C-alpha positions as a Markdown table, in Angstrom:
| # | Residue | x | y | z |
|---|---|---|---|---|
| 1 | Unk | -1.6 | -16.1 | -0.7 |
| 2 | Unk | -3.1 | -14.0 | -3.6 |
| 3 | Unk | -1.2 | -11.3 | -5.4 |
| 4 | Unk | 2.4 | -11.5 | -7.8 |
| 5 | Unk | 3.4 | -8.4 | -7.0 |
| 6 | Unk | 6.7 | -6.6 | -4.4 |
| 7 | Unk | 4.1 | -6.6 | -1.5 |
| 8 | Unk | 3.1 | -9.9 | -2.2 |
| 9 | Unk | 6.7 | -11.1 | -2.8 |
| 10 | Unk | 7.8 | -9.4 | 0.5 |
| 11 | Unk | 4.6 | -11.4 | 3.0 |
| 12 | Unk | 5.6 | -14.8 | 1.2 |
| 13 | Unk | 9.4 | -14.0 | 1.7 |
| 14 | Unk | 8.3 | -13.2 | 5.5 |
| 15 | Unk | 5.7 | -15.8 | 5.8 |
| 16 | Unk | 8.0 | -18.6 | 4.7 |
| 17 | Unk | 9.8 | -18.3 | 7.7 |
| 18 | Unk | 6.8 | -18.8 | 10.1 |
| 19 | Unk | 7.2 | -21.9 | 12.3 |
| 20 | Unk | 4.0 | -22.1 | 12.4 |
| 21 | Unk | 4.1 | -22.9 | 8.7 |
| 22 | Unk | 3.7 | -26.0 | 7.0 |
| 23 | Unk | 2.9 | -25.2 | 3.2 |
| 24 | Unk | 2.9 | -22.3 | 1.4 |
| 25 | Unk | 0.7 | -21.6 | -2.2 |
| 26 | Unk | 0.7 | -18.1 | -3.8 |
| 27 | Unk | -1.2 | -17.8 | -7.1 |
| 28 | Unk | -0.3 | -16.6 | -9.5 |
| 29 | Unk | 3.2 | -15.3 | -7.8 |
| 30 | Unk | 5.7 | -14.3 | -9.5 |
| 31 | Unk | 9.8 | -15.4 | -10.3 |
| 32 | Unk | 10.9 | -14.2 | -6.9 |
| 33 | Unk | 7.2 | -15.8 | -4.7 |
| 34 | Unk | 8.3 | -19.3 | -6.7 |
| 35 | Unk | 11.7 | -19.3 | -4.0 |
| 36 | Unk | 9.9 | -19.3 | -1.1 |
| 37 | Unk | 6.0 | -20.7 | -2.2 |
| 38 | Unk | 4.6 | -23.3 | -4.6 |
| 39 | Unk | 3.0 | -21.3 | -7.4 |
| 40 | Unk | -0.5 | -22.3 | -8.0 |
| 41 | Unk | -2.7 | -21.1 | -11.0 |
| 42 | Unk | -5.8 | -19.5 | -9.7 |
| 43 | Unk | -8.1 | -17.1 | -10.8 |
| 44 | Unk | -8.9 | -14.6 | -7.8 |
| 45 | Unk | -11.9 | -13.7 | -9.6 |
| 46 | Unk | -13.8 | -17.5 | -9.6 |
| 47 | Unk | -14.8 | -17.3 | -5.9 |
| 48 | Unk | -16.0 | -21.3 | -6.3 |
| 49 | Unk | -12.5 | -22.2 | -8.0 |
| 50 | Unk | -10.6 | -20.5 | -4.9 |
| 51 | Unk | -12.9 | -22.4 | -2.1 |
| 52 | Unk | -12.5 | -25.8 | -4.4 |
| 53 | Unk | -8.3 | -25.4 | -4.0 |
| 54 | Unk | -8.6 | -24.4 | -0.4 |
| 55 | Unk | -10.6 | -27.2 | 0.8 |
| 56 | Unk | -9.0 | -29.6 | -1.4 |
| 57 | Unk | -5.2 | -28.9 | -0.3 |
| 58 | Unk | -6.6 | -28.5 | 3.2 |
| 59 | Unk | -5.7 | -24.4 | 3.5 |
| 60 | Unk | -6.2 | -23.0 | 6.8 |
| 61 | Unk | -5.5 | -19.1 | 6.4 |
| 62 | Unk | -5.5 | -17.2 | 2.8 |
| 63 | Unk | -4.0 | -13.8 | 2.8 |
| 64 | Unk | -5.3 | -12.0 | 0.1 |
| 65 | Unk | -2.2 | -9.2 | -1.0 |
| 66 | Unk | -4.1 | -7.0 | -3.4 |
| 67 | Unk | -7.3 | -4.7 | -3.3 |
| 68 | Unk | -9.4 | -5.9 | -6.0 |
| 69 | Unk | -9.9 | -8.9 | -4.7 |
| 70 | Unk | -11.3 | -7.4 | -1.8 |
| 71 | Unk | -13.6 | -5.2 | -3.1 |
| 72 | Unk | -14.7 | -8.1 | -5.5 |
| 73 | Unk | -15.8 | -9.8 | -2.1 |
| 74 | Unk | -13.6 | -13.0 | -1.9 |
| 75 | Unk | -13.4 | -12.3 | 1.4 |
| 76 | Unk | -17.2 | -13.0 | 2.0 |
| 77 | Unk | -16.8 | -16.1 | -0.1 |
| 78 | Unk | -14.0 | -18.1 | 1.9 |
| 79 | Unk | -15.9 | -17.0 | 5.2 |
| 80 | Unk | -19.1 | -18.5 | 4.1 |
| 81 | Unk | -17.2 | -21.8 | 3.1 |
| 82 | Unk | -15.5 | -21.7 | 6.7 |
| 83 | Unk | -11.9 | -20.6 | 5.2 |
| 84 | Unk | -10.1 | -17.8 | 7.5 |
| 85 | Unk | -9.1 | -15.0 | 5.6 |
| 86 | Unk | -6.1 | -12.5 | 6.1 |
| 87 | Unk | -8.2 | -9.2 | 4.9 |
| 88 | Unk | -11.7 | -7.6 | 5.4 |
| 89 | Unk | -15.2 | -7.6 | 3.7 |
| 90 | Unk | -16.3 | -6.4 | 0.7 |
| 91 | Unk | -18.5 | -4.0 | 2.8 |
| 92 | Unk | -15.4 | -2.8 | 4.7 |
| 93 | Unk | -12.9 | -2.7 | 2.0 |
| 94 | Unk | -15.1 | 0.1 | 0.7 |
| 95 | Unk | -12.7 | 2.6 | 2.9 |
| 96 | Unk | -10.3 | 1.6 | -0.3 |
| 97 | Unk | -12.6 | 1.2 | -2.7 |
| 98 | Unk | -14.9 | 4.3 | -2.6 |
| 99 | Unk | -13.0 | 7.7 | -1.6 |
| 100 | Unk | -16.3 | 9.4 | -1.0 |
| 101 | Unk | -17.3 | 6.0 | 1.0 |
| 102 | Unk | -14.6 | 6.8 | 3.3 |
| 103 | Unk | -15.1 | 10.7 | 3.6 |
| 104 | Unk | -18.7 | 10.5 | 4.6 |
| 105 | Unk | -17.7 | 8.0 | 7.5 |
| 106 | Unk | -15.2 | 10.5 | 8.3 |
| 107 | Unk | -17.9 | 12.9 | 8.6 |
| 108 | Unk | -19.8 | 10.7 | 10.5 |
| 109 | Unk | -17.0 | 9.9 | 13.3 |
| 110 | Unk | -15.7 | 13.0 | 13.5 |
| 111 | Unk | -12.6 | 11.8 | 12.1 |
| 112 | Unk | -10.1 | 14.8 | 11.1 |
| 113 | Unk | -9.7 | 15.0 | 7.4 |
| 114 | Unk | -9.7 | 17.7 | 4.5 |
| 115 | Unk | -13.1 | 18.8 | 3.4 |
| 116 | Unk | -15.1 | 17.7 | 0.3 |
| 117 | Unk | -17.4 | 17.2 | -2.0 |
| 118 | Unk | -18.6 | 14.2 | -3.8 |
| 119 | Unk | -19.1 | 14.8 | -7.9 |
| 120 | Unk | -20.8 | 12.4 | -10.3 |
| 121 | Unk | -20.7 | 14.8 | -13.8 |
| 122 | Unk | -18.0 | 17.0 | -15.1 |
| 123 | Unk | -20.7 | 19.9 | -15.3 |
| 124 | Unk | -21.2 | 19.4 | -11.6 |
| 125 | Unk | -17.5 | 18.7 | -10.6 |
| 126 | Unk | -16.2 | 22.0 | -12.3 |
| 127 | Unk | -18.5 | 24.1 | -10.9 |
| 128 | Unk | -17.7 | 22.6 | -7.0 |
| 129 | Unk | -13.8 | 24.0 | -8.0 |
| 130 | Unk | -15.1 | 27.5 | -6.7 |
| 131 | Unk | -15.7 | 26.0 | -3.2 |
| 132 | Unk | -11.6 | 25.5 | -3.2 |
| 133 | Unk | -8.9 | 27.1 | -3.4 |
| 134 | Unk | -5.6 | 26.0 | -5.5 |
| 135 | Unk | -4.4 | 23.4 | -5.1 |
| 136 | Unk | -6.9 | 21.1 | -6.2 |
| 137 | Unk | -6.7 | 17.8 | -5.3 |
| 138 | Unk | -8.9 | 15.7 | -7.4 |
| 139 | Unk | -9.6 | 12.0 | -6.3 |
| 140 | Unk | -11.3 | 9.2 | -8.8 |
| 141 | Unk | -13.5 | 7.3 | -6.3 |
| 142 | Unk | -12.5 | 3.6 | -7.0 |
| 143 | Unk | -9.8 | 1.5 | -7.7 |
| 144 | Unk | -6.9 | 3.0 | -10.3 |
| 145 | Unk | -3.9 | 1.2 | -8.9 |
| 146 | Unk | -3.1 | 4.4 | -6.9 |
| 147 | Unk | -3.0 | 6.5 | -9.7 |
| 148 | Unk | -6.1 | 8.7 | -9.6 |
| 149 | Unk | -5.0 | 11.5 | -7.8 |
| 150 | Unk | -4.3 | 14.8 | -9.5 |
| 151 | Unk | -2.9 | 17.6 | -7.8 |
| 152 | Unk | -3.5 | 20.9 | -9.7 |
| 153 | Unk | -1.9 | 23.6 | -9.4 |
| 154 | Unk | -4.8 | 26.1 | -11.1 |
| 155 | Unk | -8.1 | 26.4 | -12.1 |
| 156 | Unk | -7.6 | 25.5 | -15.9 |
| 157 | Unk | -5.2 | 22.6 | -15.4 |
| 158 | Unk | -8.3 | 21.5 | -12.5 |
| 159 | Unk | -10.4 | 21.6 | -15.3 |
| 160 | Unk | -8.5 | 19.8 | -17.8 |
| 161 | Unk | -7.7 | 16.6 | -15.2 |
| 162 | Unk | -11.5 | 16.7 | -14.2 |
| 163 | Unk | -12.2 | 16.4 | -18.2 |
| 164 | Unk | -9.7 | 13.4 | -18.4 |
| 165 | Unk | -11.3 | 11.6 | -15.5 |
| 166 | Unk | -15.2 | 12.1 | -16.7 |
| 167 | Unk | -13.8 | 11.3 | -19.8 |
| 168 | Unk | -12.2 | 7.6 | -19.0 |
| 169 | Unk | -9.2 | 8.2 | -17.9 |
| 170 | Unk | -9.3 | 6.0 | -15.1 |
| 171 | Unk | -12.6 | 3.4 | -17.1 |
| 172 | Unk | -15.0 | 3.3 | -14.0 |
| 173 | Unk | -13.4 | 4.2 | -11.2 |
| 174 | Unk | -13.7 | 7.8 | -12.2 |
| 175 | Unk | -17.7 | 7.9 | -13.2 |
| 176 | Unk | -17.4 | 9.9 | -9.6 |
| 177 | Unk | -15.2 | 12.1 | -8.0 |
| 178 | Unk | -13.9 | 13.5 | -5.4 |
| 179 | Unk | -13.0 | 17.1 | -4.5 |
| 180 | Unk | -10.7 | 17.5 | -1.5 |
| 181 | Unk | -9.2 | 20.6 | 0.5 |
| 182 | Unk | -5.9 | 20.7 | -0.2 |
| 183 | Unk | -4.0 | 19.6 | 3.3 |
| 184 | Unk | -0.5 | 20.9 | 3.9 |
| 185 | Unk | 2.3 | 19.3 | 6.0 |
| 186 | Unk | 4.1 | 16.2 | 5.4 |
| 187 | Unk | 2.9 | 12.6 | 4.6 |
| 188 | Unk | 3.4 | 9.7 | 6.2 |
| 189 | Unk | 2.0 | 6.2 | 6.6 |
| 190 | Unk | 0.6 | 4.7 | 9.4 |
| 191 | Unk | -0.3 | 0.8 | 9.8 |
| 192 | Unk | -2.5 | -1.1 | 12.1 |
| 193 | Unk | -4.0 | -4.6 | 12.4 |
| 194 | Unk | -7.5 | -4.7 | 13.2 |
| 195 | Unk | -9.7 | -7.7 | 13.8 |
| 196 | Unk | -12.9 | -5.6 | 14.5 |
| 197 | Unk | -12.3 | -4.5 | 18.0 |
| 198 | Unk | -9.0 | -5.0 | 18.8 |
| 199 | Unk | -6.1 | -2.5 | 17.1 |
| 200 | Unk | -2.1 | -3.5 | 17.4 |
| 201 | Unk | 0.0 | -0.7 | 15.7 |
| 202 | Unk | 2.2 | -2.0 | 13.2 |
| 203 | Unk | 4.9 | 0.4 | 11.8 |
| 204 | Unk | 5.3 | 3.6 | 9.6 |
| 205 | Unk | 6.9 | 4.5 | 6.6 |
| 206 | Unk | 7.3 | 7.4 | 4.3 |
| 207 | Unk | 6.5 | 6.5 | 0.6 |
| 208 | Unk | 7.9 | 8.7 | -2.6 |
| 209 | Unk | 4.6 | 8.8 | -5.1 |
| 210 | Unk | 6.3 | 10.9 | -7.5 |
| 211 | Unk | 8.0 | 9.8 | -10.4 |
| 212 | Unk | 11.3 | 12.0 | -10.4 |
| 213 | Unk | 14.1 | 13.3 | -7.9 |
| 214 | Unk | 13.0 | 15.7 | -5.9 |
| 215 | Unk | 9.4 | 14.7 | -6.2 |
| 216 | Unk | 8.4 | 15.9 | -9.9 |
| 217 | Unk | 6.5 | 14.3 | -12.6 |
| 218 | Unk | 3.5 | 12.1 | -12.3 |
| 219 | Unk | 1.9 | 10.2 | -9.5 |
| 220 | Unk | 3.2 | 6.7 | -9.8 |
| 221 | Unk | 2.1 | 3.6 | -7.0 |
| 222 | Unk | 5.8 | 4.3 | -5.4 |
| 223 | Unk | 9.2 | 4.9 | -6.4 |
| 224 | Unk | 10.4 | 4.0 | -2.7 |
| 225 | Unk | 10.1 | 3.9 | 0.7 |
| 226 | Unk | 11.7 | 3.5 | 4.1 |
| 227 | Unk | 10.4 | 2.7 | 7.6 |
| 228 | Unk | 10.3 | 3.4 | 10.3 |
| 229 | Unk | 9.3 | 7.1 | 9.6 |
| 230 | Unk | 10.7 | 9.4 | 12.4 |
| 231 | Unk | 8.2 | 12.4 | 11.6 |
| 232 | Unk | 5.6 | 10.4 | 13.1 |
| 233 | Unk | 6.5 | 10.3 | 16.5 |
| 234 | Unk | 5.1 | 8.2 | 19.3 |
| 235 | Unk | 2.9 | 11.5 | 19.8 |
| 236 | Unk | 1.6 | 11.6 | 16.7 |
| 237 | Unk | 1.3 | 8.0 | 16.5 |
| 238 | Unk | -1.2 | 7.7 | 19.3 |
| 239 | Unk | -3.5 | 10.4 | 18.1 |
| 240 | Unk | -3.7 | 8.7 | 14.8 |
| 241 | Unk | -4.8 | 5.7 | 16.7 |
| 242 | Unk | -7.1 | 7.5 | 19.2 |
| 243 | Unk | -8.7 | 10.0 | 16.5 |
| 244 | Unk | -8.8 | 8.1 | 13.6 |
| 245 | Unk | -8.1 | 4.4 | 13.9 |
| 246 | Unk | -10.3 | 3.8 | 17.1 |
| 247 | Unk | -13.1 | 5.8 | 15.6 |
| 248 | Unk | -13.0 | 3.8 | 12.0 |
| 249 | Unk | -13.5 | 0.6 | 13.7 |
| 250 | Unk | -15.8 | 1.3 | 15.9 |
| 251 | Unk | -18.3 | 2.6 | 13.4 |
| 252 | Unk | -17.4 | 0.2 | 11.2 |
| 253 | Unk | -18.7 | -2.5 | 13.6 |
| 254 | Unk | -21.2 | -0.6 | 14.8 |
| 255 | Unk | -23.0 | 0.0 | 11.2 |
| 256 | Unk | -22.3 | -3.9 | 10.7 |
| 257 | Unk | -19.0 | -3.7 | 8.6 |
| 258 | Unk | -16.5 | -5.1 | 10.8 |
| 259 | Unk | -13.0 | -4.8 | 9.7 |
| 260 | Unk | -10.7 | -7.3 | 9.8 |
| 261 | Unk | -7.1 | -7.0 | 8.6 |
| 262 | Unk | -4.8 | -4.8 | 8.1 |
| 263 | Unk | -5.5 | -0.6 | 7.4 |
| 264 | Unk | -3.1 | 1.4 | 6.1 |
| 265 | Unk | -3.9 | 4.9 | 6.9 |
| 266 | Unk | -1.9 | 7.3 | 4.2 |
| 267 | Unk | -1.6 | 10.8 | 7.2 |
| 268 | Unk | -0.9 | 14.6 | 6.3 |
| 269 | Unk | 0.9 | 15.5 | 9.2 |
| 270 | Unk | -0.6 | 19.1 | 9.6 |
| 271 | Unk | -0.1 | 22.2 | 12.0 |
| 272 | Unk | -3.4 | 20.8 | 13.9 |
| 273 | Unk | -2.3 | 17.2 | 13.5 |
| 274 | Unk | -2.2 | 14.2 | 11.4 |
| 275 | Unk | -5.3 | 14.3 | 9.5 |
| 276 | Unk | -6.7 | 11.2 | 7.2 |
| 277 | Unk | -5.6 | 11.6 | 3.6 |
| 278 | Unk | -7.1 | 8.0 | 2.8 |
| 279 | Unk | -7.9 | 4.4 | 3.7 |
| 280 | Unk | -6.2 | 1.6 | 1.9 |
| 281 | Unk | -7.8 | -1.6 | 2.7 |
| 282 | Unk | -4.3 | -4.1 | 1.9 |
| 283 | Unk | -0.2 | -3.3 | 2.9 |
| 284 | Unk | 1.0 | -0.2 | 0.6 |
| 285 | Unk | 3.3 | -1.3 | -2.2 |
| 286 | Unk | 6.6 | -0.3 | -1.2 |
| 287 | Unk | 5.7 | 0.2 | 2.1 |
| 288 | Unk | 5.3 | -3.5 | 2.6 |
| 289 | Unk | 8.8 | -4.3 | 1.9 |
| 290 | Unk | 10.4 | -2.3 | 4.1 |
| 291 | Unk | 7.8 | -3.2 | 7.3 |
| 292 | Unk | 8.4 | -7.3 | 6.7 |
| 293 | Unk | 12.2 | -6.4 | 6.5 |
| 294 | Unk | 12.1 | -5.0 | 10.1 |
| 295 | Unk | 9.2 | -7.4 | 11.1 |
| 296 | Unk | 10.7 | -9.8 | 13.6 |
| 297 | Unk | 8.2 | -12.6 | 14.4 |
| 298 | Unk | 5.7 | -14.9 | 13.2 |
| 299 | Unk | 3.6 | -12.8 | 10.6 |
| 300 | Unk | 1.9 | -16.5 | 10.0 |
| 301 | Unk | 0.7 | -16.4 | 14.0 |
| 302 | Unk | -0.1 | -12.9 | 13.7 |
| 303 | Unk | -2.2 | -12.9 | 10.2 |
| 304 | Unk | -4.3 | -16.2 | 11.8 |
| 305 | Unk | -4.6 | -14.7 | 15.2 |
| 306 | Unk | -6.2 | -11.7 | 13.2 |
| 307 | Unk | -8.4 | -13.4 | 10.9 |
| 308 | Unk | -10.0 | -15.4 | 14.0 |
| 309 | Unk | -10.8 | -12.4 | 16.1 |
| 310 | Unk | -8.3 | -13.4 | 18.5 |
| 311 | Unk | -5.8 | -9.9 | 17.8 |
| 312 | Unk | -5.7 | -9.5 | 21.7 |
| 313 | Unk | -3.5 | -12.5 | 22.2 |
| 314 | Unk | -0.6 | -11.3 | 19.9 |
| 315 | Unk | 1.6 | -8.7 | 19.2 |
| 316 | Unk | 4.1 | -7.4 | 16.9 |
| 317 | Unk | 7.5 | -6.5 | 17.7 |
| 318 | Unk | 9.7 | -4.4 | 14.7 |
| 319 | Unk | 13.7 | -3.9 | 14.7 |
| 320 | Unk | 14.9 | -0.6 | 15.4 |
| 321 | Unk | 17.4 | -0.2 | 12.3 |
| 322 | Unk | 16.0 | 1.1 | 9.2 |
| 323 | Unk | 14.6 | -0.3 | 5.8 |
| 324 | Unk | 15.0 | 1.7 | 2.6 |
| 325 | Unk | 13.6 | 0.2 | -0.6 |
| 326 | Unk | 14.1 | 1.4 | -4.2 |
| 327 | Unk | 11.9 | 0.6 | -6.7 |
| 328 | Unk | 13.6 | 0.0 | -10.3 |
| 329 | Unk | 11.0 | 0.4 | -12.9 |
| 330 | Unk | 10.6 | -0.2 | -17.0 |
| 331 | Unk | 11.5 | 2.8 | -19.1 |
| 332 | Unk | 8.0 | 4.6 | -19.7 |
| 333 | Unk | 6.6 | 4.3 | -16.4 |
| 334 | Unk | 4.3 | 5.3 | -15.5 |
| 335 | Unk | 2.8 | 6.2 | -18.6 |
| 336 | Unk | 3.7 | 3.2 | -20.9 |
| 337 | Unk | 6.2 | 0.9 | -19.6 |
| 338 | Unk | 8.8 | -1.0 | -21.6 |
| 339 | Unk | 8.4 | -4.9 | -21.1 |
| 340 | Unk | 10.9 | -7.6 | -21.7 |
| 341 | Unk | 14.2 | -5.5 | -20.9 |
| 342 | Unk | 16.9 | -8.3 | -19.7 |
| 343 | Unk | 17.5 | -8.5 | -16.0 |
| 344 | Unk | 20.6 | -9.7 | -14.0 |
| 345 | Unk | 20.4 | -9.7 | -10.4 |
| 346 | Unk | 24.3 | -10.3 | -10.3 |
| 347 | Unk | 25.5 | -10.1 | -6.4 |
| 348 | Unk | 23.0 | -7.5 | -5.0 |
| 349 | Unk | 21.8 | -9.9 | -2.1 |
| 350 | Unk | 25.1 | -10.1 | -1.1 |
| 351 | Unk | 25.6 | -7.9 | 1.7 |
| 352 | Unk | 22.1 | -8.7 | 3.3 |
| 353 | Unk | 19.9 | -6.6 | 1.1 |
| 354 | Unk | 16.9 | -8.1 | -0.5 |
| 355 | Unk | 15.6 | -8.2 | -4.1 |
| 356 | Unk | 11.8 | -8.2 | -4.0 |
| 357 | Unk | 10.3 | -9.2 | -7.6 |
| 358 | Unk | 7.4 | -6.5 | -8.7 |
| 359 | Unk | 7.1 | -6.9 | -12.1 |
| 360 | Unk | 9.3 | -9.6 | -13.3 |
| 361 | Unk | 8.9 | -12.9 | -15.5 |
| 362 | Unk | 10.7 | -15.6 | -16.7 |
| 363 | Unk | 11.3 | -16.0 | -20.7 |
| 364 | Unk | 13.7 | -18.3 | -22.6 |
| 365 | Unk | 15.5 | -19.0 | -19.4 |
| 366 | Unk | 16.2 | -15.3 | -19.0 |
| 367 | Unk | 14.7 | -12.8 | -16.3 |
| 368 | Unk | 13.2 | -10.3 | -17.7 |
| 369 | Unk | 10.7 | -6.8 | -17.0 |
| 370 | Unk | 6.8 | -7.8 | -17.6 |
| 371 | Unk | 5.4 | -4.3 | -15.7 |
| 372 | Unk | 5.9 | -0.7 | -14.8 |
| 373 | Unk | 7.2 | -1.6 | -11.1 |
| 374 | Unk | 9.9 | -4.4 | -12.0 |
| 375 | Unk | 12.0 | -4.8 | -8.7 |
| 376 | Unk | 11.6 | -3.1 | -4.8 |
| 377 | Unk | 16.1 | -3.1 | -3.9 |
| 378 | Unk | 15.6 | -3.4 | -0.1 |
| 379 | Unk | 18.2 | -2.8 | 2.6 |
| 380 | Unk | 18.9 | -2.1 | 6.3 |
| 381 | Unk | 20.8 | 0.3 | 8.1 |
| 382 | Unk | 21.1 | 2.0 | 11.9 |
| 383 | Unk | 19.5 | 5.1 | 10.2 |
| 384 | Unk | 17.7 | 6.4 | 6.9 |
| 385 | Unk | 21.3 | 7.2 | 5.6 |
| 386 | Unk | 22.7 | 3.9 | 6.6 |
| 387 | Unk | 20.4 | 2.1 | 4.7 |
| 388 | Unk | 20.1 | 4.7 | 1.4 |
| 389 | Unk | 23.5 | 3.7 | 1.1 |
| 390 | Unk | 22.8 | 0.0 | 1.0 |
| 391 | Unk | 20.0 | 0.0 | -1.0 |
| 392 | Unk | 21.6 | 1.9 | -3.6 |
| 393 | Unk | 25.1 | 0.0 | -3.7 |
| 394 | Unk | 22.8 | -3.3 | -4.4 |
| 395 | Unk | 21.1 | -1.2 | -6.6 |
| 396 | Unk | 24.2 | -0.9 | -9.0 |
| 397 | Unk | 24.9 | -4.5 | -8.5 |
| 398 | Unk | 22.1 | -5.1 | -11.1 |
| 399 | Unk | 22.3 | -5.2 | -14.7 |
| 400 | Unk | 19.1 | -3.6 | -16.0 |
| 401 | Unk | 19.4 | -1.5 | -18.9 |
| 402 | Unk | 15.5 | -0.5 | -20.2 |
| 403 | Unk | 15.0 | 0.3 | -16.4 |
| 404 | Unk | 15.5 | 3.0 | -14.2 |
| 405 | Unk | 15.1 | 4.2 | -10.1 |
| 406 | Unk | 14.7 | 7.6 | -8.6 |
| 407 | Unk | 18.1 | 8.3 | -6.7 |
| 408 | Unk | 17.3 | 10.2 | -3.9 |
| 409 | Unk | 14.9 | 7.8 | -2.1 |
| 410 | Unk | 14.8 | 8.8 | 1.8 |
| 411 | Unk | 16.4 | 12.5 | 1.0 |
| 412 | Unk | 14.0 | 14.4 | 3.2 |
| 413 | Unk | 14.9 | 12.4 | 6.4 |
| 414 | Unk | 18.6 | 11.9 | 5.4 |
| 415 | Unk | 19.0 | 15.8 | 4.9 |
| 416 | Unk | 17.2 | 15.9 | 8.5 |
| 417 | Unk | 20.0 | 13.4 | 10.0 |
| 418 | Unk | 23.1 | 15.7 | 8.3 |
| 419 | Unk | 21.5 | 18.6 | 10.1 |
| 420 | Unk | 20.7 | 20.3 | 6.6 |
C-alpha cells in the first residue's frame, strides 16, 4: 500500500485483518501503518523502483491511498508489468485531477452539476464573474490537497482569490480555473467501487471542510466526519448511482478510460436532487476512517476482486451503528502548522475507539506532530450522538498541547436526532 496518511492508516488497519492476507508493505507509512504493515522505503514517484519491489517480494495487489500517484500514472506502470492495482488510470483519474476535465464530461453525459466556465488568465477569469451571481465558487483545476476552493461571498473578494490563484497560490494546479454556479442544499459524500462496468455502493459520510465550529474560517482537507450520512437516503442514493455514477462509467469506458477503483462522488443535495459537486479519484480523508470502521468484510477480497474486473462476484456489507472521527490538528493549520508538539495517546483506545495516525512521527523515542492533520479520534455509536460522545471522550484522553480539534463534529445531524 502507498500513502502515510489517516486514510492510508485506516485501509492498512482494515486490510490487516483480511484472511486473505498474507503480508502487508506500506511505504513510506507512518507510526500508526508500522502496527499493522512492514514499512518499506519507496519512492511513489520511480515507477521502475515500485515494479522492481513488487516483483521481487512477489506482490500481488498494490492499493495506491493517495491522488498524486494516480495522476502521475503509476497505475499504468504496474499494469504494464502485470501488477494488479487497487485504483484507476492516469487517463481516468483525470475526474480528480482536472476540475474542468470532469465538468465537460458532465456536460457530455448529461450528468447534473452546477454550471461553468473554464478560465486560463486572470483577465479572462474576472471578466466570466459577470456570468454568476454571488456566491462565487472558484475551483483551481488540479491537485491542491483539497484546498483550492474559494467560496466568495462578493465580487471584490472574487476578484482578490482569482488574483491569488493566477498568482501561485496553488503553484500549477491553478494556471486554470474553474468558475462554478454556486449550488445550494446540503453536502454529502457518496462512495462507489467501480471496476469499469460493474458499480457496488459503498457507504456515505458527511465531511466538515471548514476550519472552525460552526463551519467558519478556511477550507481545510477535513476537520471530521461521520458515516453513514442519513440525509442521503436510499432515494437519493440510487439517483446518484443512476444519474451520475452509471453515466461516469459508461463514458468513461466508452471514450477508452475505463475506471477502475474506487470514486468518491462529493453531492450537493439540492431542491432538484443531488447534483455532482466533484470527482475524487482515491477514499476522502476523513471519510475513509469512518467507512473501514463500519466496513465488515474482507476489503483485501474486495480491493482484488476490483482490480481484476471481477466486481460482480463481491459485495460489501457496512454495520449499521455509526462512526464519527475527529481530526486533531497542529496549531496553525491550515495555514502554517506547528510541527514537533509532543503527543501522548494515553488510554484513548480504551473503550473501542480508534486512533488513526495523519500526521505523526517518531523522534527521540517520543511521538510527536510532523503535519497539519496529526491524528483522525474515531469512534462508534448506535447514532451520530452516540458516537460524537465517544469520539470526543477519547479525544480528551490525549495529551496534545500545540494541537487542537473542532468540537462540534456531527452537530448538524445530532441537532436533527434531539429534534432541534
Amino acid at each position: 500500500m502507498l500513502g502515510s496518511g489517516g486514510r492510508e492508516h485506516a485501509l492498512a488497519w482494515k486490510l490487516a485483518q483480511s484472511p486473505t492476507l498474507t503480508r502487508l508493505f506500506a511505504a513510506p507509512g507512518n507510526p500508526g501503518i508500522a502496527q499493522c504493515a512492514e514499512l518499506v522505503t519507496l519512492d511513489a514517484t520511480n515507477h521502475e523502483a515500485c515494479i522492481r519491489f513488487c516483483e521481487e517480494n512477489t506482490v500481488e495487489l498494490v492499493v495506491i491511498g493517495p491522488e498524486a500517484p494516480l495522476v502521475d500514472g503509476l497505475g499504468n506502470s504496474l499494469r504494464a508489468a502485470n501488477i494488479a492495482v487497487f485504483g484507476p488510470d492516469k487517463a481516468a483519474a483525470q475526474l480528480e485531477g482536472s476540475k474542468g476535465f470532469t465538468k465537460d464530461l458532465c456536460a457530455r453525459a448529461n450528468i447534473p452539476t452546477g454550471g461553468y466556465i473554464r478560465t486560463t488568465s486572470l483577465d479572462e477569469a474576472t471578466g466570466a464573474l459577470s456570468k454568476f451571481d454571488a456566491p462565487y465558487v472558484l475551483k483551481a483545476d488540479g491537485l491542491a490537497a483539497g484546498k483550492g476552493v474559494v467560496i466568495a461571498a462578493t465580487l471584490e473578494e472574487a476578484e482578490a482569490a482569482l488574483a491569488d490563484m493566477f498568482g501561485g497560490q496553488f503553484g500549477e494546479a491553478g494556471a486554470e480555473v474553474v468558475i462554478e454556479e454556486f449550488l445550494d442544499g446540503e453536502e454529502a459524500s457518496f462512495f462507489a467501487l467501480t471496476d469499469g462496468e460493474t458499480i457496488i455502493p459503498f457507504g456515505t459520510a458527511q465531511d466538515h471542510k471548514r476550519v472552525g465550529e460552526g463551519d467558519v474560517g478556511p477550507n481545510t482537507g477535513g476537520m471530521g466526519a461521520y458515516s453513514p450520512a442519513p440525509v442521503l437516503t436510499p432515494e437519493l442514493q440510487a439517483r446518484a448511482m443512476q444519474e451520475i455514477l452509471r453515466p461516469t462509467v459508461d463514458t468513461m469506458r466508452a471514450e477508452g478510460m475505463p475506471y477502475s477503483g474506487v470514486l468518491y462522488l462529493g453531492l450537493m443535495l439540492t431542491k432538484d436532487g443531488p447534483q455532482l459537486i466533484e470527482y475524487n479519484c482515491r477514499f476522502g480523508d476523513p471519510e475513509c476512517q469512518v467507512l473501514m470502521m463500519r466496513l465488515q468484510g474482507d476489503l483485501a477480497a474486495i480491493m482484488l476482486a476490483c482490480a481484476k474486473g471481477e466486481l460482480a462476484s463481491a459485495a460489501a456489507d457496512f454495520a449499521e451503528e455509526t462512526a464519527l472521527t475527529v481530526v486533531m490538528a497542529a496549531e496553525g493549520y491550515p495555514a502554517s502548522a506547528k510541527k514537533g508538539g509532543a503527543i501522548n495517546l494515553g488510554d484513548a483506545e480504551a473503550e473501542g475507539a480508534k486512533v488513526f495516525h495523519a500526521g505523526t512521527a517518531i523522534k527521540d523515542g517520543q511521538l510527536v506532530a510532523n503535519g497539519g492533520r496529526v491524528l483522525n479520534v474515531t469512534a462508534t455509536g448506535a447514532n451520530v450522538t452516540a458516537a460524537q460522545e465517544a469520539a470526543y471522550v477519547a479525544v480528551d484522553a490525549i495529551s496534545f498541547e500545540s494541537g487542537f480539534c473542532r468540537r462540534d463534529i456531527g452537530w448538524r445531524e445530532v441537532a436533527r436526532e434531539k429534534g432541534a
